Coordinates of C-alpha atoms in Angstrom, one line a residue:
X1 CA 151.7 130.7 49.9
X2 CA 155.4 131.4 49.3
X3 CA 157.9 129.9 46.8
X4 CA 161.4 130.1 45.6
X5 CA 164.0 128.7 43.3
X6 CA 166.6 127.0 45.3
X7 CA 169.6 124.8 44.4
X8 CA 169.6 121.2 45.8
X9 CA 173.4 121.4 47.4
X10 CA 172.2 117.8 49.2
X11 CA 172.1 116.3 45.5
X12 CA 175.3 116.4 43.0
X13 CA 175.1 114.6 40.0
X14 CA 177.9 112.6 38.6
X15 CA 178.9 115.6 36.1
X16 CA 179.5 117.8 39.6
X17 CA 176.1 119.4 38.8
X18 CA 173.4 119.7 41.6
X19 CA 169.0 120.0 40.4
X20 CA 167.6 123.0 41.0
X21 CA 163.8 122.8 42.5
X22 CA 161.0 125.3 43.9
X23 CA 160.5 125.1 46.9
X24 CA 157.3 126.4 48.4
X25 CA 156.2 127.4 51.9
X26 CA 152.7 127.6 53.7
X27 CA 150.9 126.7 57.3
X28 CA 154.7 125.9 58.7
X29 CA 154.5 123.3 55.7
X30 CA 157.4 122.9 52.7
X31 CA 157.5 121.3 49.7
X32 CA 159.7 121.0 46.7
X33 CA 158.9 120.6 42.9
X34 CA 161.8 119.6 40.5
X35 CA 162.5 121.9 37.5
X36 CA 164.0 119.1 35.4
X37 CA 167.6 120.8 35.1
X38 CA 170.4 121.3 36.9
X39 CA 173.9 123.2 37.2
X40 CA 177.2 123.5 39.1
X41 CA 177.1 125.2 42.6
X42 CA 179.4 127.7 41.2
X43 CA 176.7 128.9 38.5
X44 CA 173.9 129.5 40.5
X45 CA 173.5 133.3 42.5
X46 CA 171.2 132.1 45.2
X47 CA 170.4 136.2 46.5
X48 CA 168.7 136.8 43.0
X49 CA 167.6 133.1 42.4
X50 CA 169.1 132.9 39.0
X51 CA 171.7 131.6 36.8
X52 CA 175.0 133.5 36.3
X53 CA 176.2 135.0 33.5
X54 CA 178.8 133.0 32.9
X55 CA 176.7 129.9 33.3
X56 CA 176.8 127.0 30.0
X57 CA 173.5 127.0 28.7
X58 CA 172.3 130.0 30.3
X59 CA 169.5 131.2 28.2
X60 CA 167.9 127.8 28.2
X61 CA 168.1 127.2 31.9
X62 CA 166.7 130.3 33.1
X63 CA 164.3 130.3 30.5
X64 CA 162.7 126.9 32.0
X65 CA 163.1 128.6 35.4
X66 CA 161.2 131.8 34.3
X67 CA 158.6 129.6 32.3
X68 CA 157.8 127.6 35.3
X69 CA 157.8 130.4 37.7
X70 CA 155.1 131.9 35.7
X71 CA 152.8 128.7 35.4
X72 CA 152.8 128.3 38.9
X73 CA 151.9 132.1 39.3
X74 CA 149.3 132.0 37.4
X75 CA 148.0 129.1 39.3
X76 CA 148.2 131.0 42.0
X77 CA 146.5 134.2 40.6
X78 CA 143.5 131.7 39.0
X79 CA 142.7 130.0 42.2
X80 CA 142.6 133.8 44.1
X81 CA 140.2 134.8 40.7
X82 CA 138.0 132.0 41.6
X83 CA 138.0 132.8 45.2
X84 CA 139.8 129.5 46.4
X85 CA 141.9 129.1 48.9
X86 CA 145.6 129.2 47.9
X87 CA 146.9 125.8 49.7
X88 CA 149.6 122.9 48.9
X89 CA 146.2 120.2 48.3
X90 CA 144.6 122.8 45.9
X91 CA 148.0 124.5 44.1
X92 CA 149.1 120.7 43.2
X93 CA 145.0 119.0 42.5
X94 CA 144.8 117.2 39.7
X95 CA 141.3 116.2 40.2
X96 CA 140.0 118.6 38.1
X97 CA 142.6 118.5 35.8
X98 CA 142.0 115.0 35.0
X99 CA 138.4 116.0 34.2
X100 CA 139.3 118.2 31.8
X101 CA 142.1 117.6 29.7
X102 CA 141.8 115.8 26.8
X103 CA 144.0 113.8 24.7
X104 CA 144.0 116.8 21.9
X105 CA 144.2 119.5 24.4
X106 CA 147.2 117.9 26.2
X107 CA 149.1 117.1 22.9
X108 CA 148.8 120.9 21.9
X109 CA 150.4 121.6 25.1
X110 CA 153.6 119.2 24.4
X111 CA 153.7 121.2 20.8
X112 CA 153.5 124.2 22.4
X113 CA 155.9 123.4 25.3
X114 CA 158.5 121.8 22.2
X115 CA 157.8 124.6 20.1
X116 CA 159.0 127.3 22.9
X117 CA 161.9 124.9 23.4
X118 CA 163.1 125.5 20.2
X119 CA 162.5 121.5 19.5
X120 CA 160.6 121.9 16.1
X121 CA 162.3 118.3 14.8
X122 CA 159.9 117.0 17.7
X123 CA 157.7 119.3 17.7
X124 CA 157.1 118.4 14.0
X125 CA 156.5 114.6 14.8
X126 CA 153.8 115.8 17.7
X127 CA 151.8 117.6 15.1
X128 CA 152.1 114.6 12.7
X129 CA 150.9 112.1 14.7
X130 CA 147.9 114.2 16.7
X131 CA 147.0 115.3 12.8
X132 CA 146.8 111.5 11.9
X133 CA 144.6 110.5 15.4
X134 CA 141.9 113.6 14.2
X135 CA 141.7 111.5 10.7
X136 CA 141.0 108.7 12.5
X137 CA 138.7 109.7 15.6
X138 CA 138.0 112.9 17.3
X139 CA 140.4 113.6 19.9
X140 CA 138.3 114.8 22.5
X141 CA 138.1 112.3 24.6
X142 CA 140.2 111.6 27.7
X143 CA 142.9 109.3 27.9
X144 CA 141.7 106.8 29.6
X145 CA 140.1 105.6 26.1
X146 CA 143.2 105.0 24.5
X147 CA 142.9 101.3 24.9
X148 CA 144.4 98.5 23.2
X149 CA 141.2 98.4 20.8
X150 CA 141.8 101.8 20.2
X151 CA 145.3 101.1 19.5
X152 CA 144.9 98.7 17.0
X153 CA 142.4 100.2 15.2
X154 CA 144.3 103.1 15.0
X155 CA 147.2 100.9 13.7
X156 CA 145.1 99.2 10.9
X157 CA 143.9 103.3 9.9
X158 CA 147.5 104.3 9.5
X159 CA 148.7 100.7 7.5
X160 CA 145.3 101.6 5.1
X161 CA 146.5 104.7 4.6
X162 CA 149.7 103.5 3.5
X163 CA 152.3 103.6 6.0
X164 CA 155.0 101.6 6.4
X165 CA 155.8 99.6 9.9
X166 CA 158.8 102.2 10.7
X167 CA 156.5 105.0 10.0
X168 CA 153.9 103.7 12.7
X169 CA 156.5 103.1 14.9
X170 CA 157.2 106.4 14.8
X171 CA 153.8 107.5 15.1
X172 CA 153.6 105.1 18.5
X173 CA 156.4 106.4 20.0
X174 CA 155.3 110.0 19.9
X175 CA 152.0 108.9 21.5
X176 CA 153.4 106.6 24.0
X177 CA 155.4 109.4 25.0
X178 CA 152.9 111.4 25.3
X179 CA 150.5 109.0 26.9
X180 CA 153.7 108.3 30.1
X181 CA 154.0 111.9 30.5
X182 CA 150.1 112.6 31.0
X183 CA 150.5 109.1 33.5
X184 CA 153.8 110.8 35.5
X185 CA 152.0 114.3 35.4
X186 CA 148.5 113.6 36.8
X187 CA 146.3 114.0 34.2
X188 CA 144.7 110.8 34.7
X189 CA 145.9 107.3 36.9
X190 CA 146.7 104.7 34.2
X191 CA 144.7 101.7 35.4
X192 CA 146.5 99.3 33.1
X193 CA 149.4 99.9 29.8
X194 CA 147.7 99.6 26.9
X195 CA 151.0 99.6 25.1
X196 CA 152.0 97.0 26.4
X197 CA 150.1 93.9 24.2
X198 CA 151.3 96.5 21.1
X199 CA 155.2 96.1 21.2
X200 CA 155.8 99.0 19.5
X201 CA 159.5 98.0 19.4
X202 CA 158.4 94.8 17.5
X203 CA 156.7 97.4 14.5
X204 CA 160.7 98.4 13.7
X205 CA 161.9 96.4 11.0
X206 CA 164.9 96.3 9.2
X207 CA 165.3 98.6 6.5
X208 CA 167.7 98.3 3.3
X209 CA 170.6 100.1 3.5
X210 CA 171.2 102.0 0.3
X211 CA 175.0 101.8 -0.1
X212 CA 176.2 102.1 -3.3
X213 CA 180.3 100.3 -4.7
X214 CA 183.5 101.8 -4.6
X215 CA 183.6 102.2 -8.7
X216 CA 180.1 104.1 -8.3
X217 CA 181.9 106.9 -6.5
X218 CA 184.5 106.9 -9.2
X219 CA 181.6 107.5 -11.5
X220 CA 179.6 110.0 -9.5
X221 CA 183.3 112.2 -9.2
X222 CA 184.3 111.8 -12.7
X223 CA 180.3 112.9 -13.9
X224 CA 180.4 116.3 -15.4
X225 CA 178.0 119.0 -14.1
X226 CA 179.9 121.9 -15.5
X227 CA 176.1 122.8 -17.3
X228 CA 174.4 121.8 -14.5
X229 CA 172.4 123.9 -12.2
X230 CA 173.4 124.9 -8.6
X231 CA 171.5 122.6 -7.0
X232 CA 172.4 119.8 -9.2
X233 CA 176.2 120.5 -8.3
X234 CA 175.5 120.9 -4.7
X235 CA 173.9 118.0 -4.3
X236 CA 176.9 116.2 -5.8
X237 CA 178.7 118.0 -3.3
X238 CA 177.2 117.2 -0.3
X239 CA 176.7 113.6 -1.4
X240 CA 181.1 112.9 -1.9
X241 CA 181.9 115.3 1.0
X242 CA 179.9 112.9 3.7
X243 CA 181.3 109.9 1.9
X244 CA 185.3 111.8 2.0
X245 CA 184.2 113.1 5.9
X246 CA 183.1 109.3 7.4
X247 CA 179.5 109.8 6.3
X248 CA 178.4 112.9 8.4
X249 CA 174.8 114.0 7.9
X250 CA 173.0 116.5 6.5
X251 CA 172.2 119.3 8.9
X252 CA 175.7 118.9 10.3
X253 CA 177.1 119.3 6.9
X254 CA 174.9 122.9 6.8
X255 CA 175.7 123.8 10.4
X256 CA 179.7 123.5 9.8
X257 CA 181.4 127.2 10.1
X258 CA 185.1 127.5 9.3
X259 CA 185.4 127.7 13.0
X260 CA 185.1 124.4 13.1
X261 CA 188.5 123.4 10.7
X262 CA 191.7 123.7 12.6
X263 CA 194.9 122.3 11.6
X264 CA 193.4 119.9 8.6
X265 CA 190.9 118.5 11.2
X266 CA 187.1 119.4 11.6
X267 CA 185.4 119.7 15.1
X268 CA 182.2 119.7 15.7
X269 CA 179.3 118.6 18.0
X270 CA 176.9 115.9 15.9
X271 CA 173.3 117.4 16.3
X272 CA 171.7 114.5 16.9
X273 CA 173.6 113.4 20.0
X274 CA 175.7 116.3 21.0
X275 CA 178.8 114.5 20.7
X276 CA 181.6 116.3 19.8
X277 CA 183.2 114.8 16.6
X278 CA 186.9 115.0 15.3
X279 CA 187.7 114.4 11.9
X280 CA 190.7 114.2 9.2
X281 CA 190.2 116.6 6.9
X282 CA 190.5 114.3 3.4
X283 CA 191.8 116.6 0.7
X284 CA 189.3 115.8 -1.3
X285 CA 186.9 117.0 0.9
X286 CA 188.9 120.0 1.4
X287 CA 188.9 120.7 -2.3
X288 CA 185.3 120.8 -2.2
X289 CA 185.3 123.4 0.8
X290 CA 187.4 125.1 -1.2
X291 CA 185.1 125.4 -4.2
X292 CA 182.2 127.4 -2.0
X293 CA 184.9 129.8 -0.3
X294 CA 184.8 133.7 -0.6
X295 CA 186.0 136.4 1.1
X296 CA 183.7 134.9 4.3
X297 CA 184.7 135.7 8.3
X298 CA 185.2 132.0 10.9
X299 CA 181.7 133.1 11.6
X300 CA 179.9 131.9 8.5
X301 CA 178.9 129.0 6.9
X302 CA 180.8 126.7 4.3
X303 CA 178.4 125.4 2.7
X304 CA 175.9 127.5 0.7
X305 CA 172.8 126.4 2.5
X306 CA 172.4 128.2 5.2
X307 CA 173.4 132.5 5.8
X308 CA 173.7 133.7 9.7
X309 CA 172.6 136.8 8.6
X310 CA 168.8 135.3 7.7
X311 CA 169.1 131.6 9.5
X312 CA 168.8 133.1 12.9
X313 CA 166.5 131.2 14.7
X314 CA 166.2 127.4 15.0
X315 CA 163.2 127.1 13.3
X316 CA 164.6 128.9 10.5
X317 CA 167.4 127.3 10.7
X318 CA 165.3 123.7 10.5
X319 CA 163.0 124.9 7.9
X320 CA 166.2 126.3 5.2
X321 CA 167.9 122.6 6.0
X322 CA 164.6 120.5 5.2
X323 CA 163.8 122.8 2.1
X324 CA 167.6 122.6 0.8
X325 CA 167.2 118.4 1.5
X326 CA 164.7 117.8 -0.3
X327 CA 165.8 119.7 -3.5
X328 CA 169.2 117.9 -3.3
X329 CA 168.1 114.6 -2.9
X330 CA 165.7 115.1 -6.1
X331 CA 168.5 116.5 -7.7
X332 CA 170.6 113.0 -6.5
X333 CA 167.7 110.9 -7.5
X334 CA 168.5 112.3 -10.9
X335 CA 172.2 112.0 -10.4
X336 CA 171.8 108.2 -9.9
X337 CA 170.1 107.5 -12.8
X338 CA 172.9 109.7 -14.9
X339 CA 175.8 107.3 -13.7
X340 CA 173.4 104.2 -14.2
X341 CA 172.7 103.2 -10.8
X342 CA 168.9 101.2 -9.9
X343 CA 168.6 102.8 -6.4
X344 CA 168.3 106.4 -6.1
X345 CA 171.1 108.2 -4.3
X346 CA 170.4 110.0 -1.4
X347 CA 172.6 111.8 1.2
X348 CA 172.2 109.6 3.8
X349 CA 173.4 106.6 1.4
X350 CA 176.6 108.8 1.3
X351 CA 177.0 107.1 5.5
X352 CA 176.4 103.5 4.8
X353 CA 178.4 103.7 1.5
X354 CA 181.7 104.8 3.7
X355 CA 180.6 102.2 5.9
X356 CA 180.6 99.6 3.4
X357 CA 183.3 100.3 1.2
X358 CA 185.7 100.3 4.3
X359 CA 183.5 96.4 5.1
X360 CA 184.9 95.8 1.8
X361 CA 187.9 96.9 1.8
X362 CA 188.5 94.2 4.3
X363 CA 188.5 96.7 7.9
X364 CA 186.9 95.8 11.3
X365 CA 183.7 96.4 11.8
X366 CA 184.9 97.6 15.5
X367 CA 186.6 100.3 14.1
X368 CA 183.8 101.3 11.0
X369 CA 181.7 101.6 14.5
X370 CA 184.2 104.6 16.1
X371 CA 184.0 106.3 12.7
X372 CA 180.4 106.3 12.4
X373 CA 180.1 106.7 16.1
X374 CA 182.5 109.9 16.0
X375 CA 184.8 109.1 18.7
X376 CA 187.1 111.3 19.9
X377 CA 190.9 110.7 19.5
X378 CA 192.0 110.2 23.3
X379 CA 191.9 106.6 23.1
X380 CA 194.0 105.7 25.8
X381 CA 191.6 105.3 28.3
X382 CA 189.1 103.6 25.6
X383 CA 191.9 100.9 25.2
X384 CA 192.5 100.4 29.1
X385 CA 188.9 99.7 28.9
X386 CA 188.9 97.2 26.5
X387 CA 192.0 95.2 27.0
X388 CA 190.9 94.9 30.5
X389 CA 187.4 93.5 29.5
X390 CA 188.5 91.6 27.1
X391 CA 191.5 90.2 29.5
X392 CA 188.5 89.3 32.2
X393 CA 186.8 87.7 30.1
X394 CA 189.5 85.2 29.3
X395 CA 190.4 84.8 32.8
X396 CA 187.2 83.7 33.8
X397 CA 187.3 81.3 30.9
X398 CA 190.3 79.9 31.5
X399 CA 191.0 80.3 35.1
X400 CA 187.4 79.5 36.3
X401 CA 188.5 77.9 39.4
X402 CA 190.4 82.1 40.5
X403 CA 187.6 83.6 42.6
X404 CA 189.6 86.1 44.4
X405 CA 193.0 86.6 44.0
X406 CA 193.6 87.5 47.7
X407 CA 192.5 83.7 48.3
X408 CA 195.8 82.9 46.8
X409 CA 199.2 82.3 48.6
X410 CA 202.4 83.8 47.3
X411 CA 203.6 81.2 45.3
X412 CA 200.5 80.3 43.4
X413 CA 199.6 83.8 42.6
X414 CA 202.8 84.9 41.4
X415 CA 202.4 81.9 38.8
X416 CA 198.8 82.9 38.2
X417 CA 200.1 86.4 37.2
X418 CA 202.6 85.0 34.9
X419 CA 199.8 82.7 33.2
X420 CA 197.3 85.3 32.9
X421 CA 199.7 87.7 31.4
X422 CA 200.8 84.8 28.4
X423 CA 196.9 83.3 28.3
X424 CA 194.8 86.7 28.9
X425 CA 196.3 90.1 29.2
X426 CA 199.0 89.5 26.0
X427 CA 195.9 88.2 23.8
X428 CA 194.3 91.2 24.8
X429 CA 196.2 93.8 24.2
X430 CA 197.2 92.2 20.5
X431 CA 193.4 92.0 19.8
X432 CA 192.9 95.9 20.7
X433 CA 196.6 96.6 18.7
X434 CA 194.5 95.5 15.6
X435 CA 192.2 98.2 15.7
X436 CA 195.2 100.7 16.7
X437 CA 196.7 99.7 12.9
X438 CA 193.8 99.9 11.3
X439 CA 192.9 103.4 12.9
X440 CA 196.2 104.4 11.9
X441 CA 196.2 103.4 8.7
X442 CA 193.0 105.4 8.0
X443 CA 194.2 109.0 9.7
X444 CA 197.4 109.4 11.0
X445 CA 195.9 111.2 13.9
X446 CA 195.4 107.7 15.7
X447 CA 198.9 106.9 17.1
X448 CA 200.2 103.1 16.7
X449 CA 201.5 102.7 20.2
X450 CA 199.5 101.2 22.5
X451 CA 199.4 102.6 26.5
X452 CA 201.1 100.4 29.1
X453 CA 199.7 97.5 30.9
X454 CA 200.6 95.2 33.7
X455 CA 199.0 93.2 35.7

């Protein structure tokens, strides 16, 4: 038996980047095993079966290479220990593994696969939930008892204990996940979904989003903490700089490095979703930077919160942010009650109080959406979008009877152009020049001027 790491040049991606796969020989037999990334052709060294230098992401692609190499070596090795022949029907049996994983064993193995990952956020939420299943049973049974009875049951253990329907939605979530990925890996055959009389979707509700008014703000800046301790005035800190910087979290707010301002306008990639987020630098918000600056390098961070010289690692870097969150928001909680408000401030009700002011204020909710949602400024292709959706859409309304414009001789078509262009394409483009203003009006970096259309 024979393996190696190949690149998939047969299979390119739609972001030019091709999977990379073992792919293993033996008895004039092949087969290939997916490695769950992929790159650009131009990345990969083939000779040497790795990654190049130069290669986005490097560290974290070879790594899953390397890890997977070694599993399947040891494989290997365990099968030759136990004196069994190395083929493709005993390498890849999952017979035996079906026998003896249980549901414990293989959540450790998630934890322990996230935890090497660097994913401790999810890592976290794994540990949680397989904590919570102990308390209620033993996990050492195999999956094929997790049931709907079980299910419920285990429901109705977690709503005695107290938790809330988004809290056990959570909690399913994790172990529905987990429960797929033992189905897709061949740790047991799934004979039926016991999800799916749950509905975990249906245990989200609704929850109340703790925005606070305009003339609250006011209050909160005008509120003295010259006495205060620092992680009194830090926390009022954070709290106006999300609502000044169109409510950006927490951790983002303690990742930001003066790398990230340029020219009045902070860049930076949202953790959450990796998008890359381009803001107006309020000077208010810059007034605050400028508060917690000292003789620092572009390297370091502006915020107090986290230090690269101790914060190296993720999970340090996940374990100072949760520590510094939860002092701040006591510290807001007392902060609230100090400028008289009846729900305690927090700093993610800094987001949905620039949301809501801006609601208030009379703007579109289309264009609250692109703030919260971070979107870049190269709009012109965002409006061609649009307008031509929207333009469609009143074609088909109005011209119902227009299947294909090629269907159409000369003369009526040139008259349908003009029609579309006054009923659909004009009403269009003055609907999309809305949100244009508006942009505008809020930071200048949005242009007025519309792109060209024609029909």
């Amino acid at each position: 038996m024979t393996f190696k790491v190949i690149l998939r040049k047969d299979v390119i991606y739609k972001n030019n980047t091709s999977p990379l796969c073992l792919l293993f020989f033996h008895d004039n037999r092949k087969k290939s095993v997916g490695l769950g990334v992929s790159v650009a052709r131009e990345y990969w060294n083939a000779a040497e079966q790795k990654v190049t230098e130069d290669c986005p992401d490097r560290d974290n692609i070879q790594f899953q290479i390397t890890a997977t190499v070694k599993e399947y070596e040891k494989k290997i090795k365990k099968l030759e220990a136990l004196e069994i022949p190395v083929t493709f029907e005993t390498l890849f049996e999952t017979i035996g593994k079906r026998m003896d994983c249980t549901v414990g064993d293989y959540f450790k193995q998630i934890i322990d696969s996230l935890e090497k990952a660097e994913k401790y956020g999810s890592a976290s939420k794994h540990k949680v939930t397989l904590a919570l299943m102990q308390r209620f049973k033993s996990t050492n049974i195999r999956f094929e008892k997790l049931d709907s009875t079980y299910l419920r049951e285990f429901e109705l253990f977690l709503r005695q204990r107290g938790n809330v329907s988004n809290s056990i939605a959570t909690k399913f979530s994790v172990l529905k996940s987990v429960y797929n990925k033992a189905v897709s890996e061949g740790v047991f055959v799934s004979k039926s979904d016991p999800f799916q009389p749950i509905k975990v979707g249906s245990l989200w509700t609704k929850t109340h989003k703790r925005a606070i008014a305009k003339e609250d703000i006011h209050r909160l800046i005008e509120l003295d903490l010259s006495d205060r301790d620092f992680y009194t005035q830090l926390a009022k800190d954070i709290f106006l700089f999300s609502y000044f910087m169109a409510g950006i979290n927490f951790k983002d707010i303690a990742l930001l490095t003066y790398e990230n301002i340029d020219h009045g306008r902070i860049y930076y990639s949202r953790r959450k979703t990796g998008k890359m987020i381009n803001c107006c630098l309020t000077e208010p918000a810059q007034k605050i930077i400028d508060k917690y600056r000292t003789d620092q390098v572009k390297e370091d961070y502006i915020f107090p919160i986290l230090n690269r010289h101790i914060h190296k690692t993720e999970k340090q870097i996940l374990e100072r942010v949760k520590k510094t969150l939860k002092q701040v928001n006591k510290r807001l909680h007392e902060l609230s009650i100090a400028i008289g408000l009846h729900t305690p401030l927090t700093t993610y009700a800094a987001r949905h109080t620039f949301a809501t002011v801006l609601k208030r204020s009379g703007v579109n909710i289309a264009l609250i959406s692109e703030f919260l949602g971070h979107s870049d400024l190269s709009s012109d292709l965002r409006d061609l979008k649009t307008v031509k959706k929207t333009a469609t859409a009143y074609a088909k309304l109005l011209f119902p009877h227009v299947l294909n414009v090629d269907q159409l001789d000369d003369e009526t078509l040139t008259k349908f152009k003009e029609e579309d262009t006054k009923y659909c394409l004009i009403p269009a483009i003055e609907k999309r020049q809305i949100i244009r203003e508006q942009c505008h009006h809020l930071d200048k970096e949005y242009k007025r001027e519309m792109p060209t259309f024609s029909i």
